[in-house]
mmCIF file of C-alpha atoms in Angstrom:
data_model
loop_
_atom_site.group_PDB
_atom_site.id
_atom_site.type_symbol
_atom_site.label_atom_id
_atom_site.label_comp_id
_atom_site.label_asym_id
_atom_site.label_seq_id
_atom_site.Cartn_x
_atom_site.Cartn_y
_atom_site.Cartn_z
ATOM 1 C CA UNK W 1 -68.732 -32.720 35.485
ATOM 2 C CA UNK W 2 -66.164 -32.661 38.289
ATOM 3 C CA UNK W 3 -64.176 -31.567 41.573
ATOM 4 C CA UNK W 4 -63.198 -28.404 41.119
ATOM 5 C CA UNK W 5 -60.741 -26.650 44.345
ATOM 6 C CA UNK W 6 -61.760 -23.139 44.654
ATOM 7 C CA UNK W 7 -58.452 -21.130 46.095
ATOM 8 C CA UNK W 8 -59.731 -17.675 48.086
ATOM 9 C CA UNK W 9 -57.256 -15.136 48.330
ATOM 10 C CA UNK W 10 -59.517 -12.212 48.887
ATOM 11 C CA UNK W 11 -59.974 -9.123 46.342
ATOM 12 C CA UNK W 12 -63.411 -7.296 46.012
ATOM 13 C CA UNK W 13 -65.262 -10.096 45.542
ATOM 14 C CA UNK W 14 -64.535 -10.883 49.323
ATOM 15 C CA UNK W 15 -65.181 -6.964 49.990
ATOM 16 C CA UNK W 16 -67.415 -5.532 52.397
ATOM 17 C CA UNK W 17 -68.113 -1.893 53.533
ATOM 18 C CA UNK W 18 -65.481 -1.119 56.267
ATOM 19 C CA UNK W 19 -66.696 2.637 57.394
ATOM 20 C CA UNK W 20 -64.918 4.685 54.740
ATOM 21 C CA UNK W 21 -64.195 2.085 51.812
ATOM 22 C CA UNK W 22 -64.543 -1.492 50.788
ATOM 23 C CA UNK W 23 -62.448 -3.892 51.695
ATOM 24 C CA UNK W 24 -60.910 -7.652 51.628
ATOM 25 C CA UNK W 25 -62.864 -9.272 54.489
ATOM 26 C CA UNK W 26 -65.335 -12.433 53.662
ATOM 27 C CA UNK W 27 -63.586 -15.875 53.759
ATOM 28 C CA UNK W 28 -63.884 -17.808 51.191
ATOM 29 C CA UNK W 29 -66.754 -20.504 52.565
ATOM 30 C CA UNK W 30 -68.858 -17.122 52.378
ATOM 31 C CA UNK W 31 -67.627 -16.004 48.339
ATOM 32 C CA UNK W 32 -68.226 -19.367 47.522
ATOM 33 C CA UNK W 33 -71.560 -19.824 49.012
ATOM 34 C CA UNK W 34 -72.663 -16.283 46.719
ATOM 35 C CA UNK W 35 -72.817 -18.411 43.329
ATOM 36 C CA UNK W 36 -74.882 -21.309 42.140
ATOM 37 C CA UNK W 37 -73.235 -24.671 41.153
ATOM 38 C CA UNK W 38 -72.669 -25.913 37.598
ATOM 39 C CA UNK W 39 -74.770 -28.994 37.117
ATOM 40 C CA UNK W 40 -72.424 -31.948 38.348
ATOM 41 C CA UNK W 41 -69.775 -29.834 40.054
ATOM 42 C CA UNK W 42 -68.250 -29.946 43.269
ATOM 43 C CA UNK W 43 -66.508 -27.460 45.192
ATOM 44 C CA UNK W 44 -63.480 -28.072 47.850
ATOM 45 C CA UNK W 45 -62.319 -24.533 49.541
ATOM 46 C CA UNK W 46 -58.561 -23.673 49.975
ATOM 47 C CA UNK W 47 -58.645 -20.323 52.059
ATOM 48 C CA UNK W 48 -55.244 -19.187 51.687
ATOM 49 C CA UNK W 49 -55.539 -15.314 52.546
ATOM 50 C CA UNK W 50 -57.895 -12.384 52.137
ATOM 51 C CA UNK W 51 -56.151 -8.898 51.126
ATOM 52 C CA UNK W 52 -56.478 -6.602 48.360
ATOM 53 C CA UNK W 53 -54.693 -7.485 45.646
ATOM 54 C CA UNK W 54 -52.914 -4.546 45.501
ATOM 55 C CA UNK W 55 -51.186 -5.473 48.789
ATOM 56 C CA UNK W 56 -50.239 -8.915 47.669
ATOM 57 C CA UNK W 57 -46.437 -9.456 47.448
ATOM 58 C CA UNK W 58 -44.219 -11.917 45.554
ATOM 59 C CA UNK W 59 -44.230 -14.027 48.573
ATOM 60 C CA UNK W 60 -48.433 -14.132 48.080
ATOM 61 C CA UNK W 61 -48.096 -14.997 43.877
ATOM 62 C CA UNK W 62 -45.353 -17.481 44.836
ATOM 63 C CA UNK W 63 -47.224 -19.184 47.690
ATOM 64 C CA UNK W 64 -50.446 -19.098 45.616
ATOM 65 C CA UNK W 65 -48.440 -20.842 42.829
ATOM 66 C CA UNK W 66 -46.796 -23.492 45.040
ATOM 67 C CA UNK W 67 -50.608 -24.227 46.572
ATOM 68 C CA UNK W 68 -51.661 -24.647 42.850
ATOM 69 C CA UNK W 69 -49.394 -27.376 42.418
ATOM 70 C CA UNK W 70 -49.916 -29.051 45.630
ATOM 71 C CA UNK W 71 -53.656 -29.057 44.379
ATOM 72 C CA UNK W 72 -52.781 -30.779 41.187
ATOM 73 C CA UNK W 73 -50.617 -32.894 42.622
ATOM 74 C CA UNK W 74 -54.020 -35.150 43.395
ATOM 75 C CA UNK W 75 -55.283 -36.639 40.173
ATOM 76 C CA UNK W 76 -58.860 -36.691 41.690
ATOM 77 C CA UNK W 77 -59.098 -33.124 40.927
ATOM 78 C CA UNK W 78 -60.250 -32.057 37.733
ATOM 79 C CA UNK W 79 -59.490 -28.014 38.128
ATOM 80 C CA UNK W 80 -59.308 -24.920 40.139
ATOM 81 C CA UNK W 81 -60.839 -21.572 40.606
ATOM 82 C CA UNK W 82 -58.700 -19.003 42.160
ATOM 83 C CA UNK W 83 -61.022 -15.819 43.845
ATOM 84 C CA UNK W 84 -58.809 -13.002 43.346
ATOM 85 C CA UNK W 85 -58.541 -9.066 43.590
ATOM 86 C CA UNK W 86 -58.618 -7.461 40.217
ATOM 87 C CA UNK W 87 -56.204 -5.065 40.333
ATOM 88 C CA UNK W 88 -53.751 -7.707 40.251
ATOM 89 C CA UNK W 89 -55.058 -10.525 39.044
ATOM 90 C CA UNK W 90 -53.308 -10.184 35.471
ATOM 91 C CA UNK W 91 -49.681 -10.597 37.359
ATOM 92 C CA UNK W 92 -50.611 -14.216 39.604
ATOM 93 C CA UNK W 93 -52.403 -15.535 36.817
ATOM 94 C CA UNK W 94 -49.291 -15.085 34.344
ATOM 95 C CA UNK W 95 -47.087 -16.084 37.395
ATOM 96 C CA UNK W 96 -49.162 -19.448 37.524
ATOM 97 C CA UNK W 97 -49.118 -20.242 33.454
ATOM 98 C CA UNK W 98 -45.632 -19.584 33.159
ATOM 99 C CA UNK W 99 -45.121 -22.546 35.358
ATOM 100 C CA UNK W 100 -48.187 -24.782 34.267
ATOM 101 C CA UNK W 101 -47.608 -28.388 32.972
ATOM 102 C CA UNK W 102 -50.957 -29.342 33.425
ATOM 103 C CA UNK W 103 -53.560 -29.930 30.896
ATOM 104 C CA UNK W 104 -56.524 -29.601 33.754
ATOM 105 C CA UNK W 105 -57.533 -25.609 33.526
ATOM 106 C CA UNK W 106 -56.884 -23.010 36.268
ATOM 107 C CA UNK W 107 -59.328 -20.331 36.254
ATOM 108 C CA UNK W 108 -58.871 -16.845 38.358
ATOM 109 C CA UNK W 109 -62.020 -14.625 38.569
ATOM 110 C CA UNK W 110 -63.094 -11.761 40.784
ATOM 111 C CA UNK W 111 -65.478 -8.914 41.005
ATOM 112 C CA UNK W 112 -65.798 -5.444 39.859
ATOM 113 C CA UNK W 113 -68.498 -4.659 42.878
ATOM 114 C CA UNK W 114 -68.292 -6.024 46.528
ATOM 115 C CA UNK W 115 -70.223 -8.791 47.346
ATOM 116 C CA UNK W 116 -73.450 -8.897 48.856
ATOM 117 C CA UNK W 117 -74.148 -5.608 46.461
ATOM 118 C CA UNK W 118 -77.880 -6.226 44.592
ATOM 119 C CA UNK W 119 -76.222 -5.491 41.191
ATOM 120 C CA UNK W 120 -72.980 -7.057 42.058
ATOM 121 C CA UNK W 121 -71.086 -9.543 39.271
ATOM 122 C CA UNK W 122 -69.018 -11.759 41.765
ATOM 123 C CA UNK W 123 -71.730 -14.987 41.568
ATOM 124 C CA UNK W 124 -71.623 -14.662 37.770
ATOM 125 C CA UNK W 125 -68.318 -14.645 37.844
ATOM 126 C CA UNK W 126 -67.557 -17.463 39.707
ATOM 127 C CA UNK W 127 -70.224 -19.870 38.723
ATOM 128 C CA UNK W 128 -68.509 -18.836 34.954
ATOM 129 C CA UNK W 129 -65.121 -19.738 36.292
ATOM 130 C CA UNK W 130 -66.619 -23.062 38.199
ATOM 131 C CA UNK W 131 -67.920 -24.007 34.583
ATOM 132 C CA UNK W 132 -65.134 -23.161 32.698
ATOM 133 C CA UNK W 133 -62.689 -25.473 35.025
ATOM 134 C CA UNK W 134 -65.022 -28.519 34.812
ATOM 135 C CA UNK W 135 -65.597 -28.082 31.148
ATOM 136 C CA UNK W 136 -62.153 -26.888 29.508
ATOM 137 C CA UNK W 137 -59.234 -29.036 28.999
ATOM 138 C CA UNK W 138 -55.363 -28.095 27.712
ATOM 139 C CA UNK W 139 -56.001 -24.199 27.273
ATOM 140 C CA UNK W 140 -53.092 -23.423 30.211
ATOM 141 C CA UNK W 141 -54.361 -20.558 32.757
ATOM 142 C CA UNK W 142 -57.337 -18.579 31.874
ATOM 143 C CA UNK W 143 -59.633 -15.865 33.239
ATOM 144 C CA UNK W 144 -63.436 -16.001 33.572
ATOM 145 C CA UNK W 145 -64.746 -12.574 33.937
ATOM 146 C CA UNK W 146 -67.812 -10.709 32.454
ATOM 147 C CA UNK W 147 -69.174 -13.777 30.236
ATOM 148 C CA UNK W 148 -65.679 -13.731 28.769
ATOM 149 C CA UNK W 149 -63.264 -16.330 28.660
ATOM 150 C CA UNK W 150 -59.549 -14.802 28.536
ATOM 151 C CA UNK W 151 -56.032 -16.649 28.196
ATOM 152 C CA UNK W 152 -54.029 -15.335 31.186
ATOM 153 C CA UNK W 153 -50.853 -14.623 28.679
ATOM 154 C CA UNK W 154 -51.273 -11.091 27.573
ATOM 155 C CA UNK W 155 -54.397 -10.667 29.379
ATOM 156 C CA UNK W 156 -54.853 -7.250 31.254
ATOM 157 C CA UNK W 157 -57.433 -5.125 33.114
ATOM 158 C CA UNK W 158 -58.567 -2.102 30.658
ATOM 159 C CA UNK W 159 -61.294 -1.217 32.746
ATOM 160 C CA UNK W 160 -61.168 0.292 35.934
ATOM 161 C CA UNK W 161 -64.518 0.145 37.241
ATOM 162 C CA UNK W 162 -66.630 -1.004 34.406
ATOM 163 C CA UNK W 163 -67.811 -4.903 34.367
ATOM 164 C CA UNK W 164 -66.270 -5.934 31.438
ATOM 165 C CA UNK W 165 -62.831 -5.072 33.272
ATOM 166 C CA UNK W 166 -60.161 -7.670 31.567
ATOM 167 C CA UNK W 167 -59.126 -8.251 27.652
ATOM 168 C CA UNK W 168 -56.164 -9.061 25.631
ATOM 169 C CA UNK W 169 -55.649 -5.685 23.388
ATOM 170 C CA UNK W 170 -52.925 -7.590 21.025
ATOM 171 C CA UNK W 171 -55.104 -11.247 20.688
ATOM 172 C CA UNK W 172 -58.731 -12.077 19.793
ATOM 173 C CA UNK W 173 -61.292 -13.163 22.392
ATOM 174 C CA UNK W 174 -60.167 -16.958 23.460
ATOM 175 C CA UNK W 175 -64.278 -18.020 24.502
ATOM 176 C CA UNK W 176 -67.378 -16.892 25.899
ATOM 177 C CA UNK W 177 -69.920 -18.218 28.344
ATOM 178 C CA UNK W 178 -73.017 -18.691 28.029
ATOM 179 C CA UNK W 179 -76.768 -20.776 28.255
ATOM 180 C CA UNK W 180 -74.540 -22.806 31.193
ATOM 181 C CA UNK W 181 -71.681 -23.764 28.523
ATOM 182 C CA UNK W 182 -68.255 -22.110 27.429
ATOM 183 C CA UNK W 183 -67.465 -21.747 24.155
ATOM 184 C CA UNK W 184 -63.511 -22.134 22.776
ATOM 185 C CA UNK W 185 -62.844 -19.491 19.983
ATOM 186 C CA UNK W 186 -59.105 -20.416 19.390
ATOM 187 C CA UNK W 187 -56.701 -22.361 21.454
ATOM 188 C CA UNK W 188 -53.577 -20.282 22.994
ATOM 189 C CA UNK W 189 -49.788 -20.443 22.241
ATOM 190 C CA UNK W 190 -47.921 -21.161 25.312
ATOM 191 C CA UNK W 191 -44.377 -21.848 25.735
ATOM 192 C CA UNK W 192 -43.096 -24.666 27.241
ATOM 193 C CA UNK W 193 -43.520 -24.324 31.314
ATOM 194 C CA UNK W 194 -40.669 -23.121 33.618
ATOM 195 C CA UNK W 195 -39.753 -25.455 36.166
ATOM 196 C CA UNK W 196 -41.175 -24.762 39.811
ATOM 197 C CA UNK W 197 -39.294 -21.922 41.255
ATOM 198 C CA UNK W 198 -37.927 -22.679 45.588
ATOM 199 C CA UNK W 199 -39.343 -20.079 48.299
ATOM 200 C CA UNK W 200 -36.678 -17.747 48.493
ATOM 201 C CA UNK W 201 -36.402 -16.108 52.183
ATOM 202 C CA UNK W 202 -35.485 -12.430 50.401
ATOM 203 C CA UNK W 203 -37.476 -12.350 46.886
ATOM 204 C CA UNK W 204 -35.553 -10.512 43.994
ATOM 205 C CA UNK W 205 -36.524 -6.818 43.413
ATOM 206 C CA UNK W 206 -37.813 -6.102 40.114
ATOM 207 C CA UNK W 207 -38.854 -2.212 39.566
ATOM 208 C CA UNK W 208 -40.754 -0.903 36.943
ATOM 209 C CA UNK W 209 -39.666 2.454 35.140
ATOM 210 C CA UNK W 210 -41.807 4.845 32.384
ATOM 211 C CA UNK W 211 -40.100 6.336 30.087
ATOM 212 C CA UNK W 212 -42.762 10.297 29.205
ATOM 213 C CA UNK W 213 -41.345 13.290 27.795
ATOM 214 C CA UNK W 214 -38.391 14.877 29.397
ATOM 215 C CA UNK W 215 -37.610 11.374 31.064
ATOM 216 C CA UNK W 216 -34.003 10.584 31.976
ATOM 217 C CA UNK W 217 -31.801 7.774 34.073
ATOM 218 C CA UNK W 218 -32.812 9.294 37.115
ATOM 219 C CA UNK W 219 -35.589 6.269 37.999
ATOM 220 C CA UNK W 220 -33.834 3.865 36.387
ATOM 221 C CA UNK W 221 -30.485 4.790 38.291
ATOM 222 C CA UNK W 222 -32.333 4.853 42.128
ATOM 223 C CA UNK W 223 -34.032 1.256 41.072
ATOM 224 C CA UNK W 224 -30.258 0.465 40.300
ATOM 225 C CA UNK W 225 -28.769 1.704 43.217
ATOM 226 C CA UNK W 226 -31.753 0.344 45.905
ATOM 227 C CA UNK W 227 -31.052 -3.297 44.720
ATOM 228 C CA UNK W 228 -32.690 -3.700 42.014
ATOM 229 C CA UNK W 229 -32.137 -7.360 40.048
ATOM 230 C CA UNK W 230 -34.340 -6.585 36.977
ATOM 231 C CA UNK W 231 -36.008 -3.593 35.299
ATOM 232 C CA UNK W 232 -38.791 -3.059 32.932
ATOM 233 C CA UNK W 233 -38.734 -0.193 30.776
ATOM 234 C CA UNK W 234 -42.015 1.046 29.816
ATOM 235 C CA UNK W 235 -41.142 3.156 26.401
ATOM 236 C CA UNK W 236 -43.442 5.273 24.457
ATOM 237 C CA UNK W 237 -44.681 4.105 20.837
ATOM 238 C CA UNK W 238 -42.945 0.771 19.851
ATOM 239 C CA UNK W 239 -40.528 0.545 22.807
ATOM 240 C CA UNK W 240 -38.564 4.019 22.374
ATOM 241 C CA UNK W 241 -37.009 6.208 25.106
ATOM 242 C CA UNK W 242 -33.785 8.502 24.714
ATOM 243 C CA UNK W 243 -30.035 7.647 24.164
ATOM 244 C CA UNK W 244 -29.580 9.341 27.916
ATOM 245 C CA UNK W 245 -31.623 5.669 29.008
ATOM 246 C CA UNK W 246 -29.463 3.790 26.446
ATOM 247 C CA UNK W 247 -26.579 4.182 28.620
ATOM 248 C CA UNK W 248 -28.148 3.491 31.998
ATOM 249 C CA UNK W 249 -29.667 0.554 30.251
ATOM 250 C CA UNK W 250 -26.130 -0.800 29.096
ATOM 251 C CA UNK W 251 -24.501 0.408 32.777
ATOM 252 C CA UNK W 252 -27.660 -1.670 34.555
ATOM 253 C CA UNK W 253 -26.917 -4.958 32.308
ATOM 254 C CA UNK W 254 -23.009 -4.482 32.924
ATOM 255 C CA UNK W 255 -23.476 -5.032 36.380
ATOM 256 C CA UNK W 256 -25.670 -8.168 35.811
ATOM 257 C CA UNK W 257 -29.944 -6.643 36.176
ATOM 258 C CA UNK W 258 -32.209 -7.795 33.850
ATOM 259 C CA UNK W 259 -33.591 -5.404 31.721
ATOM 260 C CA UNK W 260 -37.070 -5.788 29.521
ATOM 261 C CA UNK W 261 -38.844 -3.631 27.032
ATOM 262 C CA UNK W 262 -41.916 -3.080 27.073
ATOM 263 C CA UNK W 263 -44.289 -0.331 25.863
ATOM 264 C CA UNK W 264 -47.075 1.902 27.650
ATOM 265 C CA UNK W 265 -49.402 1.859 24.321
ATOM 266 C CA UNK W 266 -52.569 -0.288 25.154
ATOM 267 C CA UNK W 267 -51.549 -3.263 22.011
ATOM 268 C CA UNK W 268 -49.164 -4.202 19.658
ATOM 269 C CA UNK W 269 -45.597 -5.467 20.337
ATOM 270 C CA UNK W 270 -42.229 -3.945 20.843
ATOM 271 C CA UNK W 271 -40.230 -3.451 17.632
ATOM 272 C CA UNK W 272 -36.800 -2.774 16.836
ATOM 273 C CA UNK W 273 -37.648 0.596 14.316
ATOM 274 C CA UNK W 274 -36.096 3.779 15.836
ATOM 275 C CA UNK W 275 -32.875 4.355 17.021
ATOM 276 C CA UNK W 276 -30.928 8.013 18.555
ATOM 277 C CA UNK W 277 -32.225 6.488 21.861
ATOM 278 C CA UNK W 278 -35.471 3.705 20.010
ATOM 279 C CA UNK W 279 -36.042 -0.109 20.659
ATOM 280 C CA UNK W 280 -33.043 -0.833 17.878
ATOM 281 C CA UNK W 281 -30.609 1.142 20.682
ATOM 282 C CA UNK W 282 -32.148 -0.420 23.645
ATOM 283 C CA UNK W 283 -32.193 -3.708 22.422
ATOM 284 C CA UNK W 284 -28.640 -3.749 21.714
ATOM 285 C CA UNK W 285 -27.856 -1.868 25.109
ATOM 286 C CA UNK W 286 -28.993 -5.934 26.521
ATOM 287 C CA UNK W 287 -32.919 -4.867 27.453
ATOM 288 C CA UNK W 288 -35.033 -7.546 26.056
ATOM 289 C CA UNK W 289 -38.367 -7.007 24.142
ATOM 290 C CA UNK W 290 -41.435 -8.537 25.576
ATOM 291 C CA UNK W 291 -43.426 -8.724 22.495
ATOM 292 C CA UNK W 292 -47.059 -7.965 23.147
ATOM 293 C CA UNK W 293 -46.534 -7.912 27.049
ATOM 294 C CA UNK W 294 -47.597 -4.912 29.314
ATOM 295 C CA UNK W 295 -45.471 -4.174 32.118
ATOM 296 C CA UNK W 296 -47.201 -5.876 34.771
ATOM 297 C CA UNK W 297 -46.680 -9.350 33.180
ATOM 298 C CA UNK W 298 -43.630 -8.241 32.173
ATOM 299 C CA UNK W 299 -42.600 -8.388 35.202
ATOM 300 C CA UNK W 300 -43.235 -11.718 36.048
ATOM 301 C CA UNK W 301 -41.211 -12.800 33.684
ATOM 302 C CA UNK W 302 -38.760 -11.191 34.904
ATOM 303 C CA UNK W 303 -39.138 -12.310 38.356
ATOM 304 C CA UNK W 304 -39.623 -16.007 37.281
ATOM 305 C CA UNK W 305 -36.348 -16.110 35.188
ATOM 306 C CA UNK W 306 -34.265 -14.170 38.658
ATOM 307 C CA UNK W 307 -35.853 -17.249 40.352
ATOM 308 C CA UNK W 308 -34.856 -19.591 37.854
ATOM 309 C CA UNK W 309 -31.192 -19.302 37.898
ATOM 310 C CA UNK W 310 -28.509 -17.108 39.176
ATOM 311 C CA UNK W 311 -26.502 -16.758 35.753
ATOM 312 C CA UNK W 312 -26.903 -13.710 33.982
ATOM 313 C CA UNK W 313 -26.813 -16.135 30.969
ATOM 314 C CA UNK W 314 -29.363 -18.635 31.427
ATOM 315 C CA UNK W 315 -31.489 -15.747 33.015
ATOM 316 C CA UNK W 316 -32.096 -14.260 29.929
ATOM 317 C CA UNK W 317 -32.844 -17.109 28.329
ATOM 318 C CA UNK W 318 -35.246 -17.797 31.172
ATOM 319 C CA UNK W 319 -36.716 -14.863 30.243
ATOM 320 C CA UNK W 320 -37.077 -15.661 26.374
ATOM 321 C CA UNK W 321 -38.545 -18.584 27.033
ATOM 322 C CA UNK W 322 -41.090 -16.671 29.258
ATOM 323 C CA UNK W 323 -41.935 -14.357 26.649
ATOM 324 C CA UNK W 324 -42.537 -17.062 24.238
ATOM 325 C CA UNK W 325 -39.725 -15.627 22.116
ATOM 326 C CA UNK W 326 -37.889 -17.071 19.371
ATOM 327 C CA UNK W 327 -35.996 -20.504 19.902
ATOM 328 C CA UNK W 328 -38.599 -21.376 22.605
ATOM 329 C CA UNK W 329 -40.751 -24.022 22.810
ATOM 330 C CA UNK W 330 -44.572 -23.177 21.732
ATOM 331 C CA UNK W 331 -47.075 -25.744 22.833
ATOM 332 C CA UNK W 332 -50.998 -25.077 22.264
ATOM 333 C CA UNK W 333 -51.728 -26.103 25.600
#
């Protein structure tokens, strides 16, 4: 069925018990020797680094995405898993299908318990990710996790401890797994892949800022002020906040940060409705509306189009094009 490259970078289903708390600590010969073998597959290791995912930084998703590509760059190779903390995982899968040209799948999966735990779901997991790389083609970046086959676009954890941990709120299910074969529901939209971003030695800050009640500029203006070269804005309801944020908004795009909407309800997209401080304000202060996207993926896009360019102008197209917005490309791969 094929040669599949399994990428380790650590995350709970590398955890073990470290005195007070689990943590990042098998390598990945040991993860990969917890789970059974598709019939047909084989497995080549890439043991890049073992952390939590909630330490990883952009320089970790940039030089996982670079190590992707090298992988691909062998035609002998007919997918990869990627072994990755969960809490996390929904930002350095996005990171990798905004900048996949391939049609051979990348699959991240992970744990919700450590390994070595009777009960624990890493094995599943991965021999479900191992099958789903051998035996999907032209579906872009996915995630195996729970019997469930997710598209990495729009694709977030909603459960914190529970198995099931990882869905799309916004999109029906893409497949399932099961009786040793994976089942395609629907094939993804995807728009057309960003080019390969360089290794920059200082990455580009990108903050993240809620918008609750009684919220004003002050967050905004510190992310501003400490460097900041993009912003998300996480509004309430459809991408609403107060005409206090307006301003900072259009005072944080006048000195050339990228600004995107987004929303903190779980699904649905942003939507130009309110104004006295709504989406129909923002939007027109220069933030951009990331559709269905949470903040976390969001930011990504973000990041990618900062890494893409350094005018303000083709940034923002960048990060159109990211979000799949209008006058992008859409490919079903």
């Amino acid at each position: 069925m094929g040669r599949i490259v399994v990428i380790s970078t650590g995350g709970t289903i590398a955890s073990r018990w470290q005195g007070s708390g689990f943590a990042a600590d098998a390598d990945g010969s040991e993860v990969v020797a917890t789970a059974p073998l598709p019939e047909g597959v084989t497995v080549e290791l890439v043991d890049l680094f073992s952390v939590n995912s909630p330490r990883l930084t952009t320089a970790h998703q940039l030089t996982l995405l670079r190590t992707v590509h090298e992988v691909l760059a062998d035609p002998d190779v007919d997918g990869i898993v990627v072994t990755h903390g969960t809490d996390t995982l929904e930002e350095s899968a996005f990171l990798v299908d905004l900048h996949h040209h391939d049609g051979r799948p990348v699959v991240f999966t992970g744990s919700q318990r450590p390994m070595g735990t009777a009960d624990g779901d890493g094995p599943g997991n991965l021999y479900d990710a191992l099958l789903a790389a051998s035996t999907t083609r032209g579906l872009g970046v996915l995630v195996a996790f729970a019997g469930r086959v997710h598209a990495a676009r729009g694709t977030v954890k909603t459960q914190a401890v529970a198995l099931d941990a990882f869905a799309d709120p916004s999109e029906e299910l893409l497949g399932k797994v099961g009786f040793g074969k994976v089942t395609v529901l629907r094939k993804p939209e995807r728009p057309r892949a960003l080019p390969l971003p360089a290794m920059p030695e200082l990455p580009p800050r990108v903050d993240m800022v809620m918008h609750h009640a009684d919220g004003d500029p002050v967050l905004l203006n510190a992310a501003v002020e400490a460097g900041a070269r993009g912003i998300v804005l996480v509004g309430t309801g459809a991408g609403n906040a107060t005409p206090e944020i307006v301003e900072a908004v259009a005072a944080a795009v006048a000195r050339g940060v990228l600004v995107a909407l987004t929303t903190r309800v779980a699904a649905g997209p942003v939507t130009e409705i309110y104004t006295h401080g709504g989406a129909v304000d923002l939007v027109a202060a220069g933030a951009v509306p990331t559709g269905t996207l949470r903040a976390g993926q969001a930011r990504i896009a973000v990041l990618s189009a900062l890494l893409g360019s350094d005018d303000a102008a083709e940034r923002t197209g960048l990060l159109r094009r990211a979000l799949g917005a209008a006058g992008s490309v859409l490919v079903g791969a």
